[in-house]
CSV table of N, CA, C and O in Angstrom, one decimal:
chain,number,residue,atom,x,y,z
A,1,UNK,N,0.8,-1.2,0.0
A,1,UNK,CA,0.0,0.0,0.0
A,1,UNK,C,0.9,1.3,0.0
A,1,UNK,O,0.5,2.3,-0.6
A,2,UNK,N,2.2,1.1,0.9
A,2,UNK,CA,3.1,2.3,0.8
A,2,UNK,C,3.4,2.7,-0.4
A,2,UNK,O,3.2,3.8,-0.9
A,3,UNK,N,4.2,1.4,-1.1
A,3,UNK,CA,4.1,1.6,-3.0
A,3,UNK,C,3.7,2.7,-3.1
A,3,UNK,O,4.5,3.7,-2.9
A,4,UNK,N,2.2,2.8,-3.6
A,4,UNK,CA,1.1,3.3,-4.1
A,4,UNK,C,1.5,4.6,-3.9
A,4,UNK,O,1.3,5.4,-4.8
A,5,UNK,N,2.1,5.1,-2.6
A,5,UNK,CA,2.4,7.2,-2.3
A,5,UNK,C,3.7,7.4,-3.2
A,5,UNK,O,3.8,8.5,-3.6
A,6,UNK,N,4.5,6.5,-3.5
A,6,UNK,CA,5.9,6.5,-4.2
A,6,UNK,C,5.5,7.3,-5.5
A,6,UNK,O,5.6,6.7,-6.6
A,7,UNK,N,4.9,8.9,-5.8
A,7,UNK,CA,4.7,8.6,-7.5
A,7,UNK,C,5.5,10.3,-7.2
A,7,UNK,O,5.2,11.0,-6.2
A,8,UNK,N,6.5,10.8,-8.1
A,8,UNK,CA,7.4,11.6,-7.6
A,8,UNK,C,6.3,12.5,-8.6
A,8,UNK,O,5.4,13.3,-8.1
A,9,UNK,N,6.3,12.3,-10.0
A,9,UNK,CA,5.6,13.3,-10.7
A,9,UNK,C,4.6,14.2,-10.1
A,9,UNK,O,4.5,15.4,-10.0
A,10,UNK,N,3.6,12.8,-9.6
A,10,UNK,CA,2.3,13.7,-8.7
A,10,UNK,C,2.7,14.8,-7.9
A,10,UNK,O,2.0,15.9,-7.9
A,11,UNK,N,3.7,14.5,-7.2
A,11,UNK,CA,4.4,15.1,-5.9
A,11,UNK,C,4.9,16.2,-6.6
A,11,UNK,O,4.2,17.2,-6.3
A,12,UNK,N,6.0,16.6,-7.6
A,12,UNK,CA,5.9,18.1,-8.5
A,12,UNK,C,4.7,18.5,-9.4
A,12,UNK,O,4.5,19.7,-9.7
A,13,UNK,N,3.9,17.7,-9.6
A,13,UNK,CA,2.4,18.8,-10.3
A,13,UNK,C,2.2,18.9,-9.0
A,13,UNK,O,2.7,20.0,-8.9
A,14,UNK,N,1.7,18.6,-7.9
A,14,UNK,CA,1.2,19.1,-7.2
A,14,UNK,C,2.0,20.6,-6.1
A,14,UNK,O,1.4,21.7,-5.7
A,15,UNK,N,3.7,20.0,-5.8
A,15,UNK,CA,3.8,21.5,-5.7
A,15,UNK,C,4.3,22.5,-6.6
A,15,UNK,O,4.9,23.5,-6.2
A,16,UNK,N,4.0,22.3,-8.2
A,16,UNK,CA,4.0,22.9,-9.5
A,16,UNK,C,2.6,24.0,-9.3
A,16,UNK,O,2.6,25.2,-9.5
A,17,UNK,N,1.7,23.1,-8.8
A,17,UNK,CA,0.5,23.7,-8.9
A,17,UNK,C,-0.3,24.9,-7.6
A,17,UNK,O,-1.1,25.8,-7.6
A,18,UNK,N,0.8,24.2,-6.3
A,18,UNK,CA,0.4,25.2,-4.8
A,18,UNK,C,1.3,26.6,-5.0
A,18,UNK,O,0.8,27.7,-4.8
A,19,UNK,N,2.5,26.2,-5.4
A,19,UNK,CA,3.5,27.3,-5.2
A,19,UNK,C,3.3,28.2,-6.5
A,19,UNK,O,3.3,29.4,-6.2
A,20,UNK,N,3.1,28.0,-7.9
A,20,UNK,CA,2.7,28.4,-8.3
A,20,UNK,C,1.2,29.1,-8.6
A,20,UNK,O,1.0,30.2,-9.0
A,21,UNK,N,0.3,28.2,-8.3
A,21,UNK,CA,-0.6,29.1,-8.2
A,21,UNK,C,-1.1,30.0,-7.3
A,21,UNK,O,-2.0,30.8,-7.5
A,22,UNK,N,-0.5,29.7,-6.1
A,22,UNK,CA,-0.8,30.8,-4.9
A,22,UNK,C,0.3,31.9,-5.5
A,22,UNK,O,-0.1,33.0,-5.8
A,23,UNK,N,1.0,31.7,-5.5
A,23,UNK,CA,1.9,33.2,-6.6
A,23,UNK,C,1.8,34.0,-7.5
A,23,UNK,O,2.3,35.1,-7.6
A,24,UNK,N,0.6,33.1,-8.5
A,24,UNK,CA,0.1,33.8,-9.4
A,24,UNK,C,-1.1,34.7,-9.0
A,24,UNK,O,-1.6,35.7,-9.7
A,25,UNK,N,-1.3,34.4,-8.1
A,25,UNK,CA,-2.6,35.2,-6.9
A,25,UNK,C,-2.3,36.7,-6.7
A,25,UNK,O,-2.9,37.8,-6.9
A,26,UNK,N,-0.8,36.2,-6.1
A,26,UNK,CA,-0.2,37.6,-5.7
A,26,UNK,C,0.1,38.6,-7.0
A,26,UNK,O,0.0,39.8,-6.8
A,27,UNK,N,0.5,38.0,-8.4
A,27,UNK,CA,1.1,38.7,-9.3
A,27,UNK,C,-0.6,39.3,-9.5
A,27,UNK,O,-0.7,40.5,-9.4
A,28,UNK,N,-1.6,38.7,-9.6
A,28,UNK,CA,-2.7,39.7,-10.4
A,28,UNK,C,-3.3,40.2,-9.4
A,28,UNK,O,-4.5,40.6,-9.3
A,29,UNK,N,-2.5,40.3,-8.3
A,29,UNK,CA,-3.5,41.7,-7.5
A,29,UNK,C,-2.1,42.8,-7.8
A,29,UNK,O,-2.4,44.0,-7.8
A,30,UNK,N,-1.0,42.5,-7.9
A,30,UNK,CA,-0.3,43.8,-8.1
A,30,UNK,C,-0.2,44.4,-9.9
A,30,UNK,O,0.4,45.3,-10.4
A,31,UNK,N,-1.1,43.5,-10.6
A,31,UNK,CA,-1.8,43.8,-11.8
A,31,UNK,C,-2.7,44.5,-12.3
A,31,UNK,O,-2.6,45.3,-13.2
A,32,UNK,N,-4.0,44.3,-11.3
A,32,UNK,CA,-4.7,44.4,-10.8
A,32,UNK,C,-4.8,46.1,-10.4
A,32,UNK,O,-5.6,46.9,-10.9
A,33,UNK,N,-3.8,46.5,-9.4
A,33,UNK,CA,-3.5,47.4,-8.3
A,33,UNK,C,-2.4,48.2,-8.6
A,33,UNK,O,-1.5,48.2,-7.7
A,34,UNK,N,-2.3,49.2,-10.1
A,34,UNK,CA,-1.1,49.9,-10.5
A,34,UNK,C,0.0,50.4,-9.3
A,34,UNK,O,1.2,50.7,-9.5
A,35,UNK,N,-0.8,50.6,-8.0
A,35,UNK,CA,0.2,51.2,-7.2
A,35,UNK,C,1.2,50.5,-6.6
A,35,UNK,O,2.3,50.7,-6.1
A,36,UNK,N,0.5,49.4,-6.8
A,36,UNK,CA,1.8,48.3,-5.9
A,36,UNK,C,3.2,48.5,-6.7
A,36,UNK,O,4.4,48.7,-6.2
A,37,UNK,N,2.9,48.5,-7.9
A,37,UNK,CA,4.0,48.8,-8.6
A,37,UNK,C,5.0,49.8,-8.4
A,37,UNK,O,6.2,49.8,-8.6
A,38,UNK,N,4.0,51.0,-8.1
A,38,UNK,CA,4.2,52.2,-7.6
A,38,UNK,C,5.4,52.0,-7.3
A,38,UNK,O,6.5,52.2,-7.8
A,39,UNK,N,4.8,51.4,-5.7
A,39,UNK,CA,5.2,51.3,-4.4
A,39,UNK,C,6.9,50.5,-4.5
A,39,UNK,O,7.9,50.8,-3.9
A,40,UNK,N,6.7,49.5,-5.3
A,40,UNK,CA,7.9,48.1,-5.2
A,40,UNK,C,8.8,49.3,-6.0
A,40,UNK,O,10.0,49.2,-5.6
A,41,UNK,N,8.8,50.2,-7.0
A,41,UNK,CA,9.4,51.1,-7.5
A,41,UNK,C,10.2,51.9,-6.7
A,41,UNK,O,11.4,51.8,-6.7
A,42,UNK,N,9.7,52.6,-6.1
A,42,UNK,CA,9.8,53.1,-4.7
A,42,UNK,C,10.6,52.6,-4.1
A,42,UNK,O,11.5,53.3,-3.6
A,43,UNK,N,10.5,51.6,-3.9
A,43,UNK,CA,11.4,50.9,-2.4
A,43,UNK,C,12.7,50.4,-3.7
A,43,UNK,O,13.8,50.9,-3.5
A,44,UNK,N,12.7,49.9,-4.4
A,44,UNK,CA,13.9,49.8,-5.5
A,44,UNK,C,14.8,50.5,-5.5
A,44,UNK,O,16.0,50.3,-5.3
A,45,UNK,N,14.1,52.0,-6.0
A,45,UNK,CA,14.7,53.6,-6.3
A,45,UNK,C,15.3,54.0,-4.9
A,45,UNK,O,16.1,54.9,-4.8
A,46,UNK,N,14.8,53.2,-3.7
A,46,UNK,CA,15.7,54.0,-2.6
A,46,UNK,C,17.1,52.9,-1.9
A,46,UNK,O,18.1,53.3,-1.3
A,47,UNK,N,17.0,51.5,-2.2
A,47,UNK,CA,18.3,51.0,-2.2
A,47,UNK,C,19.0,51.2,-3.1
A,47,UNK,O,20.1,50.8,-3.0
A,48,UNK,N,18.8,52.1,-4.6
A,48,UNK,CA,19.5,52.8,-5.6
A,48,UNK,C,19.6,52.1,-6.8
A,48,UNK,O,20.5,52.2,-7.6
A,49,UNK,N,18.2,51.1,-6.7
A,49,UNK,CA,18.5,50.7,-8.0
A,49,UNK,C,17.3,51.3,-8.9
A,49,UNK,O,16.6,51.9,-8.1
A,50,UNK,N,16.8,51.4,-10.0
A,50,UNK,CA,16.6,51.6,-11.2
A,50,UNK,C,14.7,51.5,-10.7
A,50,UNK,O,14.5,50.4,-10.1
A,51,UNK,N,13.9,51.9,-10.8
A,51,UNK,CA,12.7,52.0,-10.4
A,51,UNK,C,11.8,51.0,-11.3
A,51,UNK,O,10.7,50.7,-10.9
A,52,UNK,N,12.3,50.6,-12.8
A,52,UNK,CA,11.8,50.0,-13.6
A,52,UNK,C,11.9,48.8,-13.3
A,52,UNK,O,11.1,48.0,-13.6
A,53,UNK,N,13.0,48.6,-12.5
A,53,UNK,CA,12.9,46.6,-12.3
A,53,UNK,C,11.8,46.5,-11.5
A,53,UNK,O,11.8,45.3,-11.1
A,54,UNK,N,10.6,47.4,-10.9
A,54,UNK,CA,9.9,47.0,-10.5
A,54,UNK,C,8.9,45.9,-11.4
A,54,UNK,O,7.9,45.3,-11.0
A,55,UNK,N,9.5,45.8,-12.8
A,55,UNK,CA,7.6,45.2,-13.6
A,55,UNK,C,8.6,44.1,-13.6
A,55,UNK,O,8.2,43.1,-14.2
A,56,UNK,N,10.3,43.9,-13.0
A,56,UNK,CA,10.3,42.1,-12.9
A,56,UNK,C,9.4,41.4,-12.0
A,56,UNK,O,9.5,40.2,-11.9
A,57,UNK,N,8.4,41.9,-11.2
A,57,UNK,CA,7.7,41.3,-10.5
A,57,UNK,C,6.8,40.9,-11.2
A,57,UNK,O,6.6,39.8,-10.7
A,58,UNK,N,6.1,41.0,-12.1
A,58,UNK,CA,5.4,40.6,-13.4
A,58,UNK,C,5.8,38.8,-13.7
A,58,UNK,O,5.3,37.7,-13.6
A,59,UNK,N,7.0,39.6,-14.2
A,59,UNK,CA,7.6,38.1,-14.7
A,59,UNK,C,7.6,37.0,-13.5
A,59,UNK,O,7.3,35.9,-13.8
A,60,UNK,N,7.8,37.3,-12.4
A,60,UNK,CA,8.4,36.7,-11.4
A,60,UNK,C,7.0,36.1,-10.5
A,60,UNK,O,7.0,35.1,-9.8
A,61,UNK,N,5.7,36.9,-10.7
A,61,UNK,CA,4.4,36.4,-9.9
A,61,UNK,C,3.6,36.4,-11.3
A,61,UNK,O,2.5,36.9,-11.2
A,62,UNK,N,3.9,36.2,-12.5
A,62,UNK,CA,2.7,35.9,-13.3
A,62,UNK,C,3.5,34.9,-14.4
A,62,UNK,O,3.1,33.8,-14.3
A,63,UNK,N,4.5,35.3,-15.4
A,63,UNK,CA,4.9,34.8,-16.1
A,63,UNK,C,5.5,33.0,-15.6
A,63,UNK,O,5.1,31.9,-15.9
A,64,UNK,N,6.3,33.5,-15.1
A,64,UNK,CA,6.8,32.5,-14.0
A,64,UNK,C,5.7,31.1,-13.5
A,64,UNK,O,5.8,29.8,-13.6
A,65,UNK,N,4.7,31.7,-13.0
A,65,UNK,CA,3.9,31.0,-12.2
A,65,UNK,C,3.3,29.8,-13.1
A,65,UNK,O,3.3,28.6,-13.0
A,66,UNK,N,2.8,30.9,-14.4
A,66,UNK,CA,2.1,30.0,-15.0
A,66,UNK,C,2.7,29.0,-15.8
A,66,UNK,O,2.1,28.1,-16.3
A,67,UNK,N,4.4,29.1,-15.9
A,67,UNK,CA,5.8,28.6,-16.8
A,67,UNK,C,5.2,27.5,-15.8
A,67,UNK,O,4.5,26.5,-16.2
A,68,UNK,N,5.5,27.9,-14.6
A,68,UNK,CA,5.4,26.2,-13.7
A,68,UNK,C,3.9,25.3,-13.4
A,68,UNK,O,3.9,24.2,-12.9
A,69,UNK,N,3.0,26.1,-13.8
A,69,UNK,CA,1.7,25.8,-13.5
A,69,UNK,C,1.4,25.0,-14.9
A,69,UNK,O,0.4,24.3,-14.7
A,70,UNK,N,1.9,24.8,-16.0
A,70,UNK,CA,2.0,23.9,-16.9
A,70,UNK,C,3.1,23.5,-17.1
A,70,UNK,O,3.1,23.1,-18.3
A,71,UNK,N,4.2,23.5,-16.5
A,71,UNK,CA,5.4,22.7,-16.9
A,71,UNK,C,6.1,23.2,-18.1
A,71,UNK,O,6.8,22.4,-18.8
A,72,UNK,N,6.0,24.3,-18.5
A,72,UNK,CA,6.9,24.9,-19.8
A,72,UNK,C,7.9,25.6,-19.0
A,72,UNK,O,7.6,26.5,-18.3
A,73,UNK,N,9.5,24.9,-19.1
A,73,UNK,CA,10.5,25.5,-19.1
A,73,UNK,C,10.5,25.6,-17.1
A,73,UNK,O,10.9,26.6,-16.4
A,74,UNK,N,10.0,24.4,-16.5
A,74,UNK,CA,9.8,24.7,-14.9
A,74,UNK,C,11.4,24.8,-14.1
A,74,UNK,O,11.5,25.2,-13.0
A,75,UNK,N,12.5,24.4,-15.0
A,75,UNK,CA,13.3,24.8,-13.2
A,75,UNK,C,13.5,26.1,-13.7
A,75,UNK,O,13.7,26.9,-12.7
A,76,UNK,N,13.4,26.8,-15.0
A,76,UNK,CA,13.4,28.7,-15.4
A,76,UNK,C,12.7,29.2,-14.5
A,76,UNK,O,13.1,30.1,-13.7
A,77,UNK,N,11.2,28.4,-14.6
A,77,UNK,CA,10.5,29.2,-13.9
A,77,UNK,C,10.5,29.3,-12.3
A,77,UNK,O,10.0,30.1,-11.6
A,78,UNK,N,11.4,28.2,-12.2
A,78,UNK,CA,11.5,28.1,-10.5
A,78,UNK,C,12.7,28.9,-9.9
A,78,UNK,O,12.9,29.3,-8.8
A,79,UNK,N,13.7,29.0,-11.1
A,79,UNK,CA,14.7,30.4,-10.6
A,79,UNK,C,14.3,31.6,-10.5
A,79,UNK,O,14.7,32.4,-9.7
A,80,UNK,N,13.2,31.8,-11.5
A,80,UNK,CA,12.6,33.3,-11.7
A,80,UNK,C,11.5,33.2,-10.4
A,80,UNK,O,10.6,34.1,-10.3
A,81,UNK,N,11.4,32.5,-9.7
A,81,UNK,CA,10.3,32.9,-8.8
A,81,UNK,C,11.6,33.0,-7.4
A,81,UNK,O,11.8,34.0,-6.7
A,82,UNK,N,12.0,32.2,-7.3
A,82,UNK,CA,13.3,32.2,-6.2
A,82,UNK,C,13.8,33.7,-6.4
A,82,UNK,O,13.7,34.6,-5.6
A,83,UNK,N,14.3,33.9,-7.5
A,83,UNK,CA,14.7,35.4,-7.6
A,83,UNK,C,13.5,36.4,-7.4
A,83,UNK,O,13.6,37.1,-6.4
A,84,UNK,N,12.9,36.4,-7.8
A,84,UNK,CA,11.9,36.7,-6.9
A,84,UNK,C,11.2,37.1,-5.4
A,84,UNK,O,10.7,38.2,-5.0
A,85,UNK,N,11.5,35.7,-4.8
A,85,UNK,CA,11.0,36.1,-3.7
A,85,UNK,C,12.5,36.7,-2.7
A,85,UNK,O,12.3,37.2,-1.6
A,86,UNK,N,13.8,36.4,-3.1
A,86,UNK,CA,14.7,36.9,-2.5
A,86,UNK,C,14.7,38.3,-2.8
A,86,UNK,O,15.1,39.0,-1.8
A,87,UNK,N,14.4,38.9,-3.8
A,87,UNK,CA,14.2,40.4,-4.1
A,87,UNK,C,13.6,40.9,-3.4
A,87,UNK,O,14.1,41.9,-2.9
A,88,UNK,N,12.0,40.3,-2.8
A,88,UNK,CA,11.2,40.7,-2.2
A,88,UNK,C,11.3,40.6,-0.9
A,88,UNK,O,10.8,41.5,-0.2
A,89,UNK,N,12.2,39.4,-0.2
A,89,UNK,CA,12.2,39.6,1.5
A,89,UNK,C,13.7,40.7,1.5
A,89,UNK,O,13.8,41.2,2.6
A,90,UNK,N,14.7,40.9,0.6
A,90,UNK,CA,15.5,41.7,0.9
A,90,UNK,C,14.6,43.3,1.0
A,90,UNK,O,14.7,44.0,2.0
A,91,UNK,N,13.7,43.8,-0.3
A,91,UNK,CA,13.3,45.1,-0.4
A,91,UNK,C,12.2,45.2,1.0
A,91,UNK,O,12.0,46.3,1.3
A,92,UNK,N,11.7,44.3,1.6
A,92,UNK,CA,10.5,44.1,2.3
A,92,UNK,C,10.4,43.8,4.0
A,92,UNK,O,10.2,44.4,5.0
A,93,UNK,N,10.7,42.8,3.7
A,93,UNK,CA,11.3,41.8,4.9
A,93,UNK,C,12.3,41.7,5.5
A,93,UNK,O,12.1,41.4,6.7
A,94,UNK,N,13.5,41.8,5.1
A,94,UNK,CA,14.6,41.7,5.7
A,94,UNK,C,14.9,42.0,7.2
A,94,UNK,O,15.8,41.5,7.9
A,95,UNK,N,13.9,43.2,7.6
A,95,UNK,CA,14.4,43.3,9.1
A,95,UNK,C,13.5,42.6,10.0
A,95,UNK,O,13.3,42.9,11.2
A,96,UNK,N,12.8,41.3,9.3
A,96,UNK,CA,11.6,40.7,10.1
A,96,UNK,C,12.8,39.0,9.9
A,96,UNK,O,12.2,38.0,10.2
A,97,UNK,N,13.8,38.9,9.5
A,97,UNK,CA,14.6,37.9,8.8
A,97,UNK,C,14.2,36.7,10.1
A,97,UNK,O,13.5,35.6,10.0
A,98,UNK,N,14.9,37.5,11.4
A,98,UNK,CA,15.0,36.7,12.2
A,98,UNK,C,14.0,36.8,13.5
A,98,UNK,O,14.4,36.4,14.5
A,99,UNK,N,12.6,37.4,13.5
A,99,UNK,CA,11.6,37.9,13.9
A,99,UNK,C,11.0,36.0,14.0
A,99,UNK,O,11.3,34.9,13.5
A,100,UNK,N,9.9,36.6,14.8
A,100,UNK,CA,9.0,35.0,15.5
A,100,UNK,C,7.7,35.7,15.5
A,100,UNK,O,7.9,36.8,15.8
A,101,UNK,N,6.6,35.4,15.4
A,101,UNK,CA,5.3,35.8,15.7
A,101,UNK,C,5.1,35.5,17.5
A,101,UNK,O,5.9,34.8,18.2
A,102,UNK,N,4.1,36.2,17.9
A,102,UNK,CA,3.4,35.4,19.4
A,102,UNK,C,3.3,34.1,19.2
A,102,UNK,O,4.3,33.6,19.8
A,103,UNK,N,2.6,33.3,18.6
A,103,UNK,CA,2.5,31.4,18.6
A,103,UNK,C,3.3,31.2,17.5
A,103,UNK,O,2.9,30.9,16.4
A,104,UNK,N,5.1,31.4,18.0
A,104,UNK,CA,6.5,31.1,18.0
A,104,UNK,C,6.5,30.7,16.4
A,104,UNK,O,7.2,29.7,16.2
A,105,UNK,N,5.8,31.3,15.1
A,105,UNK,CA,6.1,30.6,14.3
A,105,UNK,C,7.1,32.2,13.5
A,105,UNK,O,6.9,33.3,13.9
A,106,UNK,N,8.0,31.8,12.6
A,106,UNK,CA,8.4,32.5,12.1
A,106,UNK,C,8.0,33.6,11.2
A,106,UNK,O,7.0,33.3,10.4
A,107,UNK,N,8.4,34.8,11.1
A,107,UNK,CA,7.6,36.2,10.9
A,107,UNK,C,7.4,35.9,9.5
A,107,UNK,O,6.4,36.3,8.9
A,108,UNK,N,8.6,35.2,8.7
A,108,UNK,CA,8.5,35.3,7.2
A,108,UNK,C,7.7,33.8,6.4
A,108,UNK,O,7.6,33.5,5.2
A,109,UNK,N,7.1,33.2,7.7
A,109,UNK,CA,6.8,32.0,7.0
A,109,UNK,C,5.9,31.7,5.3
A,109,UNK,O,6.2,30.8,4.4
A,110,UNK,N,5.2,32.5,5.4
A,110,UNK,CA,4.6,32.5,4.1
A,110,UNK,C,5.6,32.9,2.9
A,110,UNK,O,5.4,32.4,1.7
A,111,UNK,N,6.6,33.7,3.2
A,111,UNK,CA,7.8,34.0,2.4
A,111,UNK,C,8.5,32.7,2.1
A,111,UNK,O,8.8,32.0,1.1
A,112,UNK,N,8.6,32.7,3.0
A,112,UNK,CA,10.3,30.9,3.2
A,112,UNK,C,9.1,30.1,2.3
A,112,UNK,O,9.4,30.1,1.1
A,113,UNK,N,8.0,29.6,2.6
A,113,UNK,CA,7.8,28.7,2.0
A,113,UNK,C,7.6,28.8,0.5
A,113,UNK,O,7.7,27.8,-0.2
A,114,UNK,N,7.3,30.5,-0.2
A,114,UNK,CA,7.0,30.7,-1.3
A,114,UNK,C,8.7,30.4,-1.8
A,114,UNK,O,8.7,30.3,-3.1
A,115,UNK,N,9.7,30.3,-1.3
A,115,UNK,CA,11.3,30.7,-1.5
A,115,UNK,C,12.0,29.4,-1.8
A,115,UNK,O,12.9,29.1,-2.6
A,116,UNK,N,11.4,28.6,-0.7
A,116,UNK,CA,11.8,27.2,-1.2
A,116,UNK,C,11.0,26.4,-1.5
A,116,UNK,O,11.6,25.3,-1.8
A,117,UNK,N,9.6,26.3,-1.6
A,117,UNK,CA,9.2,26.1,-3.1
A,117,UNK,C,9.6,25.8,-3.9
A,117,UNK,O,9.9,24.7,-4.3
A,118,UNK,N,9.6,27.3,-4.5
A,118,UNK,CA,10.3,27.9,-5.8
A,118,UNK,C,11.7,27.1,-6.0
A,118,UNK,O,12.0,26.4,-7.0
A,119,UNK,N,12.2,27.3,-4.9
A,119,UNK,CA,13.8,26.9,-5.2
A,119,UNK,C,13.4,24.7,-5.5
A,119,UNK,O,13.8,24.0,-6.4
A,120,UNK,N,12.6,24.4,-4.3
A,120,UNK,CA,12.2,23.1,-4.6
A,120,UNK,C,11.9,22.7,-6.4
A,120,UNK,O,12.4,21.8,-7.1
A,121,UNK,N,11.2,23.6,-6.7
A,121,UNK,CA,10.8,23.7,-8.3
A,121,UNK,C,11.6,23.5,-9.2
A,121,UNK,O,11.7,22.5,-10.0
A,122,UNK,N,12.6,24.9,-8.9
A,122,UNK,CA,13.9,24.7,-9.8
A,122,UNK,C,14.6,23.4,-10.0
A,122,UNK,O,14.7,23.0,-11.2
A,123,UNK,N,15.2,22.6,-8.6
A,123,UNK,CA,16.2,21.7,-8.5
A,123,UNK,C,14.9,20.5,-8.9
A,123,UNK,O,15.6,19.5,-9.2
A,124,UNK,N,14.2,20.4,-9.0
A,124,UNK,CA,13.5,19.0,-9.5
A,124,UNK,C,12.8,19.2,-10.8
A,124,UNK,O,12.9,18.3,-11.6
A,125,UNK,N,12.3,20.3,-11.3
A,125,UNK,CA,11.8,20.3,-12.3
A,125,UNK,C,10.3,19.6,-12.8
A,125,UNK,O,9.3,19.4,-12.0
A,126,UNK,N,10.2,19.4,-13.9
A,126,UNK,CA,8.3,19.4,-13.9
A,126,UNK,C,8.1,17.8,-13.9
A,126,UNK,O,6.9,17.4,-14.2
A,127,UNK,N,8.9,17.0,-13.7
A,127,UNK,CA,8.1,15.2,-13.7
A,127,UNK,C,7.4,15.3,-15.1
A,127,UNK,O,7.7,16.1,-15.9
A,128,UNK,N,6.5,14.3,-15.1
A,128,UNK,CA,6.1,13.8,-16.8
A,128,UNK,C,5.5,14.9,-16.8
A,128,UNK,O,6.0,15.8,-17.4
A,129,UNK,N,4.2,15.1,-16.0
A,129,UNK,CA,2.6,15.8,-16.0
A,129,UNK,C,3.2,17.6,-16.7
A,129,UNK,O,2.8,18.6,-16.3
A,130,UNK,N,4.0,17.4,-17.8
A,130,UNK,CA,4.2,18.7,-18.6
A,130,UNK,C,3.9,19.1,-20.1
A,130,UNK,O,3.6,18.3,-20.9
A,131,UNK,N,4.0,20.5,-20.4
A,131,UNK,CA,3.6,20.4,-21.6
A,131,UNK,C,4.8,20.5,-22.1
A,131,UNK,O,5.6,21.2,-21.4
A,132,UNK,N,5.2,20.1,-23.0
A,132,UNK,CA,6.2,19.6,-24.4
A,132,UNK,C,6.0,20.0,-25.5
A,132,UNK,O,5.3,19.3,-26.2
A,133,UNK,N,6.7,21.3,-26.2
A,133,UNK,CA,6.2,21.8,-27.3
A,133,UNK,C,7.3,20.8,-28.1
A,133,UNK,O,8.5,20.7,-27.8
A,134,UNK,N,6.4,20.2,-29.4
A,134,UNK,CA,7.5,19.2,-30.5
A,134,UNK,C,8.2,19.9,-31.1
A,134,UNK,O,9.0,19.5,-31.9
């Protein structure tokens, strides 16, 4: 019966399909929401970098997500979201790195798991359940 849980594919569509599509959530509300852009612009332009790399978040919560939510080109898409979410807890997060909530769970959890995911993604790649252009 143990057999039967051994199926690795299932095990990447399925976190092909959590990590990426809870990510793709995030990219169409800052789609959605021109200011966010604004905003990630903003926080860019004041560690000194360039205000435009705000629309790699684009790539990184929409393009990305859906690369891995069908298996075109998934450990790309699992670097571009890793890069991603390290952009984001450095511009964002960073002074919560080593922070704990009241019920002791870590401040960035929802981050880490989007991070290594992602990174999970990358190093394994899409299993059969992909699309295959001939």
């Amino acid at each position: 019966m143990l057999h039967a849980l051994h199926n690795d594919d299932l095990g990447k569509l399925l976190l092909r399909l959590s990590v990426g599509g809870l990510m793709l959530l995030h990219g169409i509300a800052k789609l959605t929401n021109p200011g966010s852009l604004t905003w990630i612009g903003n926080a860019l332009s004041a560690q000194g970098l360039p205000s435009f790399l705000a629309y790699g978040v684009l790539i990184g919560e929409i393009v990305a997500p859906l690369m891995a939510i069908i298996g075109l080109q998934t450990r790309l898409a699992g670097l571009l979201m890793t890069c991603n979410m390290l952009v984001a807890i450095f511009l964002v997060h960073r002074h919560e790195l080593l922070d704990f909530q009241a019920n002791g769970a870590w401040a960035l959890e929802l981050q880490g798991l989007f991070l290594f995911g992602a990174a999970a993604i990358m190093f394994l790649g899409s299993g059969r359940t992909a699309y295959r252009p001939d």
